[in-house]
Coordinates of C-alpha atoms (C1' of nucleotides) in Angstrom, one line a residue:
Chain A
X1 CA -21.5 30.9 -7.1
X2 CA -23.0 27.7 -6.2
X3 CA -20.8 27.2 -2.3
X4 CA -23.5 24.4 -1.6
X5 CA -22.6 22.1 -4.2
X6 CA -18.5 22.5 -2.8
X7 CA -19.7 22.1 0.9
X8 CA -21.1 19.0 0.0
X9 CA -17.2 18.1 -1.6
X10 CA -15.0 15.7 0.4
X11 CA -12.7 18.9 0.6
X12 CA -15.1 20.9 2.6
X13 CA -16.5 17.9 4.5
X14 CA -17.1 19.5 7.9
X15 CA -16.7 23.0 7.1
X16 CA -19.9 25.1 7.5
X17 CA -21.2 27.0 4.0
X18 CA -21.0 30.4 5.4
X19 CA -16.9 29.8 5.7
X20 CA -16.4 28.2 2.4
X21 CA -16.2 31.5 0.4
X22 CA -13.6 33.6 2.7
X23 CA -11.6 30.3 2.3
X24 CA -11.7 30.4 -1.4
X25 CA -9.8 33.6 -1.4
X26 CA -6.7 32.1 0.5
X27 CA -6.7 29.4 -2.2
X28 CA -5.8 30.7 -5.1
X29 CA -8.6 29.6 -7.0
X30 CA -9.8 30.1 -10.4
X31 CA -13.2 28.2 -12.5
X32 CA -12.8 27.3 -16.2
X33 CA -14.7 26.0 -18.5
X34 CA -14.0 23.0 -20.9
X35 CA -16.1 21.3 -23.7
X36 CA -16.6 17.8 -24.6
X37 CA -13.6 16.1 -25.0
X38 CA -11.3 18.8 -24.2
X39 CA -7.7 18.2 -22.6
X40 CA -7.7 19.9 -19.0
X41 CA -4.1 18.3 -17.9
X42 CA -1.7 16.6 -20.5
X43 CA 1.0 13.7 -19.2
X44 CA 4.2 15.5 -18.0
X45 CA 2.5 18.6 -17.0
X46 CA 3.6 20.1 -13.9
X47 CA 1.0 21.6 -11.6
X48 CA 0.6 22.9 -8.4
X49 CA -3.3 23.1 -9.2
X50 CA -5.8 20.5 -8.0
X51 CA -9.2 20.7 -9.6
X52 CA -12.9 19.8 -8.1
X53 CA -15.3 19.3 -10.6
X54 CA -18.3 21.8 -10.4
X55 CA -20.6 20.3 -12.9
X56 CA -20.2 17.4 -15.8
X57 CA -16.9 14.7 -15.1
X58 CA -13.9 14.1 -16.3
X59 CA -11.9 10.7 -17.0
X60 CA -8.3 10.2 -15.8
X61 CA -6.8 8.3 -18.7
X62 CA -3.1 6.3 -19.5
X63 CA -2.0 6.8 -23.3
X64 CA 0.9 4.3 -23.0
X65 CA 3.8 4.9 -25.9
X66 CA 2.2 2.5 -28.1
X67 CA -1.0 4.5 -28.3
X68 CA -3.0 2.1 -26.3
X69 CA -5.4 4.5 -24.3
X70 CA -7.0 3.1 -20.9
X71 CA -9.4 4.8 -18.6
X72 CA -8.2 5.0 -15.2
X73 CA -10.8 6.6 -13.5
X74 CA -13.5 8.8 -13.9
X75 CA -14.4 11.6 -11.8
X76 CA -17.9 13.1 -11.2
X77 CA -19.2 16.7 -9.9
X78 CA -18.1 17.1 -6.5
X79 CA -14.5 15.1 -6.6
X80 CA -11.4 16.3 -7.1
X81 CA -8.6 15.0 -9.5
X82 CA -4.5 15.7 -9.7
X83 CA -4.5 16.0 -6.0
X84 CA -1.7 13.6 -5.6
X85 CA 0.6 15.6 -8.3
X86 CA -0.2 19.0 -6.6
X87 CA 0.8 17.9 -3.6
X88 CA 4.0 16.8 -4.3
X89 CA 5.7 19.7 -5.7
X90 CA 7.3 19.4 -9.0
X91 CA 5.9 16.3 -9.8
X92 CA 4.6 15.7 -14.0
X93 CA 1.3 13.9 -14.7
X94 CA 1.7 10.5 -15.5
X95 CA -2.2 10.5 -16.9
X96 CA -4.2 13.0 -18.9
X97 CA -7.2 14.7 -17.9
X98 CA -10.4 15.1 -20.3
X99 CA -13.5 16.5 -19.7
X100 CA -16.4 13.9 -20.6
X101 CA -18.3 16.1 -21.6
X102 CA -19.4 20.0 -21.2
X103 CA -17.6 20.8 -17.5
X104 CA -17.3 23.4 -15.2
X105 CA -13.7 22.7 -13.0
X106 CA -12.5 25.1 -10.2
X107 CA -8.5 25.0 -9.5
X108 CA -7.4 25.0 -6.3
X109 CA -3.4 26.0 -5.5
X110 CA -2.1 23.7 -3.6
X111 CA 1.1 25.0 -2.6
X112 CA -1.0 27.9 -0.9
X113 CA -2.9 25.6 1.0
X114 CA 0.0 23.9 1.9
X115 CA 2.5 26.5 2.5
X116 CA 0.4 29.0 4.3
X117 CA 1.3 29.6 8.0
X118 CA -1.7 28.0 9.6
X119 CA -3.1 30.0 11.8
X120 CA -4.1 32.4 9.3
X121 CA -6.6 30.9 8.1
X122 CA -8.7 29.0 10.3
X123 CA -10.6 26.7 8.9
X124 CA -7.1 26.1 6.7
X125 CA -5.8 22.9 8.5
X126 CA -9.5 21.4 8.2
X127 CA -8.9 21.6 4.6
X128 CA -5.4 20.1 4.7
X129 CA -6.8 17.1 6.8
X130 CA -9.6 16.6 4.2
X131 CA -6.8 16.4 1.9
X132 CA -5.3 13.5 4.1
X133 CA -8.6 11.9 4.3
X134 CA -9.1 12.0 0.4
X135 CA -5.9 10.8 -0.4
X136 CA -6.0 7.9 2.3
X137 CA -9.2 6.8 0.5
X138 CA -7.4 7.0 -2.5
X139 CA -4.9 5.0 -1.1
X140 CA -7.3 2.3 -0.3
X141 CA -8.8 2.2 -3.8
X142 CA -5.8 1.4 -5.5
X143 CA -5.0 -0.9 -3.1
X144 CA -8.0 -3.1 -3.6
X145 CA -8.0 -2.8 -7.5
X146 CA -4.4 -4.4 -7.3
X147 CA -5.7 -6.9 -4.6
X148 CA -8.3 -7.7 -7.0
X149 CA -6.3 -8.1 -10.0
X150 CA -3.6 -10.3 -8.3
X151 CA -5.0 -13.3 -9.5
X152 CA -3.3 -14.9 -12.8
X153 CA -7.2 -16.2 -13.6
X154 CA -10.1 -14.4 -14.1
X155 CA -12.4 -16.4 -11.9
X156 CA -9.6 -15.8 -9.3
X157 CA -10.3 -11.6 -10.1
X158 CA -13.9 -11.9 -10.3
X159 CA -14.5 -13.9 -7.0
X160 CA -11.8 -11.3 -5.0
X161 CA -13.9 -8.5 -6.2
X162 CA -17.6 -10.0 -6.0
X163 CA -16.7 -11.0 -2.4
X164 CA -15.5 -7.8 -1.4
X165 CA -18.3 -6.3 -2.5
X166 CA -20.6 -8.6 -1.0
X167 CA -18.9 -7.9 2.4
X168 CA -18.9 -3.8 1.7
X169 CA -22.9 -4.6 1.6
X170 CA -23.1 -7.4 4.5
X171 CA -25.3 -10.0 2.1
X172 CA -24.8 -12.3 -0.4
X173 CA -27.2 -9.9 -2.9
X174 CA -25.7 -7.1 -3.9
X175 CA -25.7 -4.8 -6.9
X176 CA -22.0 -3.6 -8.4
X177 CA -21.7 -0.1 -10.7
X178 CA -20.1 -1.4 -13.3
X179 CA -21.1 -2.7 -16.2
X180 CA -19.3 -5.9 -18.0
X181 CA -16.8 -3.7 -20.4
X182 CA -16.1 -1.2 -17.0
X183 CA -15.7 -4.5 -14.9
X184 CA -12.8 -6.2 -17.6
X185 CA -11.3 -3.2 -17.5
X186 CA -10.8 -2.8 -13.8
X187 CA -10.2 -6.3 -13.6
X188 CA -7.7 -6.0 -16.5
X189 CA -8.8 -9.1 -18.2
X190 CA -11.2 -9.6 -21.8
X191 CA -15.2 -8.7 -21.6
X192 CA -16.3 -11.9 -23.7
X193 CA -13.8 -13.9 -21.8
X194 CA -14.9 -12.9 -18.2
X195 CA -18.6 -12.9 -19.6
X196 CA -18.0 -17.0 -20.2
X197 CA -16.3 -17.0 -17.0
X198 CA -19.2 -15.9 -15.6
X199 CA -21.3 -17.8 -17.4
X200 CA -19.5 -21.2 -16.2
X201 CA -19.6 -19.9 -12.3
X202 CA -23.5 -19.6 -12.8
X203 CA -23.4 -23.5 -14.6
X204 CA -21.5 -24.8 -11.4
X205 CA -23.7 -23.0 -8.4
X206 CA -21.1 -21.0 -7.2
X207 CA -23.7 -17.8 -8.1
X208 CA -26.4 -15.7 -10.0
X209 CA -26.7 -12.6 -11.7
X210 CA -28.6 -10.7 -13.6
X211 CA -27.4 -7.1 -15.0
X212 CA -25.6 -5.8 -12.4
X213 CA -27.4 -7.4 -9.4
X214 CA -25.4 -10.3 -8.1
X215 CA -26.2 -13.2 -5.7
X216 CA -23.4 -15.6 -4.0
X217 CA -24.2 -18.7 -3.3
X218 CA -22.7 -21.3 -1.0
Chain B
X1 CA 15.9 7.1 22.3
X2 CA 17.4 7.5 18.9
X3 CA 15.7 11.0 17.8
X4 CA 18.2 11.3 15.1
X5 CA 16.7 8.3 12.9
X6 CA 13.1 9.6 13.4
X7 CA 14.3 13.3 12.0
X8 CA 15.3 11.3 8.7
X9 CA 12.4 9.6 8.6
X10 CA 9.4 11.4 6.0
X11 CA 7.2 11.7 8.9
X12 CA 9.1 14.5 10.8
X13 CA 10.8 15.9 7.3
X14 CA 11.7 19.6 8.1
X15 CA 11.3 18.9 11.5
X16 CA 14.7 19.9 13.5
X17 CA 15.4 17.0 15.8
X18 CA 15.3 19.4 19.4
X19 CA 11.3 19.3 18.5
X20 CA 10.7 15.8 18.1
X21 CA 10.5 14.7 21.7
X22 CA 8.1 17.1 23.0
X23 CA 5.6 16.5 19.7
X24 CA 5.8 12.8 20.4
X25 CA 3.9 13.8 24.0
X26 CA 1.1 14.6 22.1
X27 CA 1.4 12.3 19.7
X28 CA -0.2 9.1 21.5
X29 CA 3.4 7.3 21.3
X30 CA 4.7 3.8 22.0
X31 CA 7.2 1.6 21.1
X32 CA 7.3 -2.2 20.8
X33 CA 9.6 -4.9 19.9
X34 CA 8.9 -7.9 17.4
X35 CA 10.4 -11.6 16.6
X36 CA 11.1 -12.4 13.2
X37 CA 8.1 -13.9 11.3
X38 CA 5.5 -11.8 14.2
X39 CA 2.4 -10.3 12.9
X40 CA 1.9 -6.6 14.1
X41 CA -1.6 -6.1 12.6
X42 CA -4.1 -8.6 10.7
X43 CA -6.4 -8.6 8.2
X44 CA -9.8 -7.3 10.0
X45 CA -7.9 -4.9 12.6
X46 CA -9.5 -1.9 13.3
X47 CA -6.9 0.8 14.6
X48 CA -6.2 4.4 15.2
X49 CA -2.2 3.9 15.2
X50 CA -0.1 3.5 12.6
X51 CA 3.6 2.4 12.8
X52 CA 7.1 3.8 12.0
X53 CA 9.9 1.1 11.9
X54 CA 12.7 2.1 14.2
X55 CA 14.8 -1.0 13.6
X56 CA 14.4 -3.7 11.9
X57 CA 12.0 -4.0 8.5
X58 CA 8.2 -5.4 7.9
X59 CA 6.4 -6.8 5.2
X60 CA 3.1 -5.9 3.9
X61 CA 1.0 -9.4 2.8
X62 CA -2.0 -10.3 0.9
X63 CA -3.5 -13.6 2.1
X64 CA -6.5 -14.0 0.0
X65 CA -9.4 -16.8 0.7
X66 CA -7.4 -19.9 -0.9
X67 CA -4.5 -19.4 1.2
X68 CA -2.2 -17.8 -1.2
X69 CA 0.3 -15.0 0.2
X70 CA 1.6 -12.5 -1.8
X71 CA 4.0 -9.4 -0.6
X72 CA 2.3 -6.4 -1.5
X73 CA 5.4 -4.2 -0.4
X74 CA 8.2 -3.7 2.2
X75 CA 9.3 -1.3 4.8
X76 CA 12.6 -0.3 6.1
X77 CA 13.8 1.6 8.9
X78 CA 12.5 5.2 8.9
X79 CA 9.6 4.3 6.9
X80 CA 5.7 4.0 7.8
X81 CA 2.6 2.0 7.4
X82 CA -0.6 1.5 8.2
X83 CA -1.1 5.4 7.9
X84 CA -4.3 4.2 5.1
X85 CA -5.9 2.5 7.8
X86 CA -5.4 4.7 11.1
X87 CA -6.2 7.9 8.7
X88 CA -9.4 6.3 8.1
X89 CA -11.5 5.9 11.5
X90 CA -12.6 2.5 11.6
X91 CA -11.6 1.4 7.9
X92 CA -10.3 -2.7 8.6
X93 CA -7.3 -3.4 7.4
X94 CA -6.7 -5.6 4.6
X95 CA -3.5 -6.9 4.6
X96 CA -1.1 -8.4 7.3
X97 CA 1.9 -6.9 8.7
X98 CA 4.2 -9.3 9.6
X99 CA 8.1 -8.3 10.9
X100 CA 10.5 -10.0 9.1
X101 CA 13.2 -9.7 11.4
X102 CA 13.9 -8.3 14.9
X103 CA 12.0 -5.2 14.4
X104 CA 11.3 -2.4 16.5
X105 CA 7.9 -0.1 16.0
X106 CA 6.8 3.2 17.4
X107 CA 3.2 3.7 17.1
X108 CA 1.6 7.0 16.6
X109 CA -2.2 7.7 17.4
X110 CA -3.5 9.3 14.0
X111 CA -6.7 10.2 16.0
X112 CA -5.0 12.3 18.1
X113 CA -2.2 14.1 15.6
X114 CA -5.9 14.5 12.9
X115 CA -8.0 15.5 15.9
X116 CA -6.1 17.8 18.3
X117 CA -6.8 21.5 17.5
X118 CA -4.2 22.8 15.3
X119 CA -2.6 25.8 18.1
X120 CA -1.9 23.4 20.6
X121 CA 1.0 22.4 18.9
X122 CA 3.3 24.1 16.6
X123 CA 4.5 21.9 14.9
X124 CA 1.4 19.1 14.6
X125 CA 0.7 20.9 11.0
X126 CA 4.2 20.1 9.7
X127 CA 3.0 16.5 10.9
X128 CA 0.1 16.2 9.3
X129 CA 1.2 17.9 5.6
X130 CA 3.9 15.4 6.0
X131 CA 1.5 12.5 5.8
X132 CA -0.1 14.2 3.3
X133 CA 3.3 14.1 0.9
X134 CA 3.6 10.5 2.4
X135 CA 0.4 9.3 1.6
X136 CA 0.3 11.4 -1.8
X137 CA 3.7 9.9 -2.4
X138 CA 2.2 6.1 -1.7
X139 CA -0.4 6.9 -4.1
X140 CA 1.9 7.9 -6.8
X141 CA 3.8 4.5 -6.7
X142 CA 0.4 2.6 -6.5
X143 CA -0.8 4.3 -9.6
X144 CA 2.3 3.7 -11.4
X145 CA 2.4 -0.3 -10.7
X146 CA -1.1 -0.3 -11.8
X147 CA 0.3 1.1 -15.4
X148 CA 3.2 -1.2 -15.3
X149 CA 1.0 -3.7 -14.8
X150 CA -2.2 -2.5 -17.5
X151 CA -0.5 -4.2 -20.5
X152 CA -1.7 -8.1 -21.0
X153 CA 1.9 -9.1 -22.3
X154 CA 5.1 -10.1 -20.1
X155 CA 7.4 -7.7 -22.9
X156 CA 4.6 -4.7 -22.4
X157 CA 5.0 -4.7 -18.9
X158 CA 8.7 -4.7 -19.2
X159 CA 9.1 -2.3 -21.5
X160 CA 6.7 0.0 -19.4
X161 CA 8.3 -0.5 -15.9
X162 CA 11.9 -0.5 -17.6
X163 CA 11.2 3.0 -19.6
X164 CA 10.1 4.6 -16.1
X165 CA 13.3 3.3 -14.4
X166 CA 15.2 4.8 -17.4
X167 CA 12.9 7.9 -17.4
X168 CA 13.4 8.5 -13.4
X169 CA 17.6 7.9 -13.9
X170 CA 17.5 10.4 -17.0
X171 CA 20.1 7.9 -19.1
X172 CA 19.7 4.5 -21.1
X173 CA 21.4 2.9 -18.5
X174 CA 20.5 2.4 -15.1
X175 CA 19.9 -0.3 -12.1
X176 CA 16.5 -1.7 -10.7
X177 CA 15.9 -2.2 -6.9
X178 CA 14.5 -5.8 -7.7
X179 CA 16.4 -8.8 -8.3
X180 CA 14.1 -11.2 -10.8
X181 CA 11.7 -12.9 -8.6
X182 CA 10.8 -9.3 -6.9
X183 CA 10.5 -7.8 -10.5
X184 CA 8.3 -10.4 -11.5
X185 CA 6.2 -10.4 -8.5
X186 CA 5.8 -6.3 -9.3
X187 CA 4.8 -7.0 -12.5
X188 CA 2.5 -10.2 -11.7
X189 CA 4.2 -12.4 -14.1
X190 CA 6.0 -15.4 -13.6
X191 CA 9.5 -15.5 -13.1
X192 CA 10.9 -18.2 -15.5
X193 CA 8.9 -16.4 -18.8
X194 CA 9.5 -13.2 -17.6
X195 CA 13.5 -14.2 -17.7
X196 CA 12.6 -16.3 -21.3
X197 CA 11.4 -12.6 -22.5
X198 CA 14.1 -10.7 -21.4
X199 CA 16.2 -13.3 -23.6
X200 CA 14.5 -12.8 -26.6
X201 CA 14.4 -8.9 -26.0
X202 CA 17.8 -9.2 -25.9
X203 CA 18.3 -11.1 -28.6
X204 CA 15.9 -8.9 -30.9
X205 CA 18.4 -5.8 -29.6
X206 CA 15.9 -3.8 -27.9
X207 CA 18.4 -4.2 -24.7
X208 CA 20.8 -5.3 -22.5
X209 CA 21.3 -6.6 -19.4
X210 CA 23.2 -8.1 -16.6
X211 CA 22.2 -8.8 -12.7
X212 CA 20.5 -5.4 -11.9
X213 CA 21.6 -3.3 -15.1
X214 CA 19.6 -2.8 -17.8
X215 CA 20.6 -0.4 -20.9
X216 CA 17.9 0.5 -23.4
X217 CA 18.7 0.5 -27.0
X218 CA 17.4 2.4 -30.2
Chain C
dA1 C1' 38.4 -23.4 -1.0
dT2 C1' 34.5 -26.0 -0.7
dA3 C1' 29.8 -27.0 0.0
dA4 C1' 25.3 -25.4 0.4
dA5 C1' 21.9 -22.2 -0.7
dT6 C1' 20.1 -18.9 -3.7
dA7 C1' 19.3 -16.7 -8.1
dT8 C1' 19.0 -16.9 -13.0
dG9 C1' 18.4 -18.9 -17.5
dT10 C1' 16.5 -22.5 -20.7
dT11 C1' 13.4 -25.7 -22.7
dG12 C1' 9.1 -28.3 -23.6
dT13 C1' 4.2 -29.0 -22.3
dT14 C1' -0.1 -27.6 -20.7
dT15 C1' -3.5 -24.4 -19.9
dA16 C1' -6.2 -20.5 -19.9
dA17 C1' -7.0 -16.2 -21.6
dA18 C1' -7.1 -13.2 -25.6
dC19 C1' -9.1 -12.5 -29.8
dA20 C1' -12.5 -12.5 -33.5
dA21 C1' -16.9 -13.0 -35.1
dC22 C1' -21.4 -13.3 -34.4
dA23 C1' -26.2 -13.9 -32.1
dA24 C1' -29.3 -12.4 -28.9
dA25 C1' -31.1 -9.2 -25.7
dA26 C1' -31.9 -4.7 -23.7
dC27 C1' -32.2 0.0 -24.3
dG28 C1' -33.3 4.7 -26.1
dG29 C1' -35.0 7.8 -29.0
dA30 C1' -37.9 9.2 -33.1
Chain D
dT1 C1' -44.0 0.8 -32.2
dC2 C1' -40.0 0.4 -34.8
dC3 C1' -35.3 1.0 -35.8
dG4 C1' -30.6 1.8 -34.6
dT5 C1' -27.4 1.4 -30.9
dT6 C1' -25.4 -0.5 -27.1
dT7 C1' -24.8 -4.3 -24.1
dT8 C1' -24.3 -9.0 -23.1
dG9 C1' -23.6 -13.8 -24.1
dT10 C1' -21.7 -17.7 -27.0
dT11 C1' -18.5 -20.3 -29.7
dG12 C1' -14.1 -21.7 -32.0
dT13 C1' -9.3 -20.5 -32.9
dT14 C1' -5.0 -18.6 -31.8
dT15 C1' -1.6 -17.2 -28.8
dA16 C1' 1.0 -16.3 -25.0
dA17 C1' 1.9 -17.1 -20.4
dA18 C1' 1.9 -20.4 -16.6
dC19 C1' 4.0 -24.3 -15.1
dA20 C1' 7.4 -27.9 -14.3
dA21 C1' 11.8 -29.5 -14.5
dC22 C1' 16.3 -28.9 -14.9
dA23 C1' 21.0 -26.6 -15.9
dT24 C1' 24.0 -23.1 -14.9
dA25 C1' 25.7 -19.3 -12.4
dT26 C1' 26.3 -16.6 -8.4
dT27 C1' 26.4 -15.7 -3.6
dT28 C1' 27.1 -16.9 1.2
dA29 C1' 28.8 -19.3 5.0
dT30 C1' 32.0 -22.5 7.1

DNA sequence: ATAAATATGTTGTTTAAACAACAAAACGGA
DNA sequence: TCCGTTTTGTTGTTTAAACAACATATTTAT
């Protein structure tokens, strides 16, 4: 069992290697194994497992009742996923779950973690507050991505987002990780049409780019 | 001091009310008063507390670089905010509070309720899975405006915030909490073509409506 | 009950983004 | 290197939503 790659985990931030593996027996934890394309959680399921995904990535995705599918998120090795619904008891997926491509997830109960008197575990409430912290963050990402798709224009979206990540890096340059077709989607607008957007930003000075590195100007 | 209103808020959920004022000792606590219209924390704070409104209510705002203010949400009485940002050490804030009446705020030190060793208290853990459901909670509603808002037509977004509310209630027919300009500000539409849609939807037979009911057909 | 303020509905015009279709460039094996 | 694939950029057309302006209805206060 590979305890390095969990203690270097959000969820075991701050908890030394040697404790991780006592810990995993209070947690009710179980690995599986899923292939290519395989469903891990389906919308409406009801779980009280969060994963953390040991090797390959999954992508959290929004079938809406017309069939339209859109990718949500995407989560490497390392992060964990369904969090949110296993802490709040009783609560279905509103998003399925699908492995990428060959992955390796490890369940975690989290009722157990939750429940569980404290003291008797006692690296148990470091856990729990890891659990805040990721969920805070969380929090903050889905803020911003509705921050940056507040505008009604897409120059309005790409300027909220470019200057955010500008500041994130304290200069003007700056590199971003998505590519065109990931950043329409998270700005929820048309690839071509944001690429001409883009285009016309260059035209009028406002600033440069080239693949994903970016330069504002003014 | 009112402990009664802080035992219903979500904060001190299963919490009997004898405990409160002895965990607020350790909590870092104080309360302060605000005019209508005050700001409570800007954009750019940096702060370990975050706020439960005693009396009163606060609004959360966006003000982005050309000036333009949006609401991102509201808080009543029992309710609390900031939690993101005080869960977070040093993470800015980026949005304003602002009180949007005579408001009363107790402020808790997250620091102190994250960092304090678990034993000193008995019931600090209750505390801090409490803003774990909170914050988990938070992140549930942000992921579902995100959906409600993922369609790039005025009807898709209805259709996908008004078959949750129908979902949630379990019948056709149901109320929303918004009246038409708070709808359309969920939904980032305007308000005039958002009611101009709900015409011809009803018109078409897919529903009715009147004030704050809506009943799904078919 | 009346007036003022607020909320909702309706229509026509303007605007901007989606969409479609394609060209050019960059990338990644074989 | 070459070929197929993916990514990015460009243009014209269509469409839907924003916007503006107003009418009607509903609520609230006096």
């Amino acid at each position: 069992m590979n305890f390095l790659l969990l203690s270097k985990s959000p969820l075991f931030f701050d908890i030394d290697v040697a404790s991780i593996e006592p810990m995993l027996k209070c947690c009710g934890v179980y690995t599986k194994s899923f292939n290519k394309g395989e469903t891990i959680y389906n919308i409406g399921d009801v779980t009280e497992y969060f994963g953390i995904v040991l090797v390959g990535s999954v992508n959290i995705e929004n079938d809406d009742v017309w069939g339209n599918k859109s990718i949500l998120s995407h989560v490497d090795a390392g992060q964990i996923f369904a969090e949110t619904y296993a802490c709040i008891t009783g609560q279905p997926l509103m998003v399925n779950v699908v492995a990428t491509e060959k992955t390796d997830i490890m369940f975690f109960n989290a009722t157990r973690i939750l429940k569980t008197c404290a003291s008797s575990c006692e690296h148990h409430n470091k856990l729990i507050r890891n659990l805040l912290q990721i969920s805070s963050q969380k929090n903050l990402n889905l803020s911003k991505r509705i921050m940056h798709t507040s505008s009604k224009s897409i120059r309005g979206r790409l300027l909220s987002y470019l200057s955010e990540q500008s500041m994130n890096c304290g200069s003007k340059s700056f590199e971003i990780p998505f590519n065109r077709q990931q950043l329409a989607d998270y700005l929820n607008v048309d690839r071509s049409a944001m690429s001409n957007e883009l285009s016309k930003m260059r035209n009028e000075g406002i600033l440069t780019y080239n693949k994903n590195s970016f330069c504002l100007k003014s």
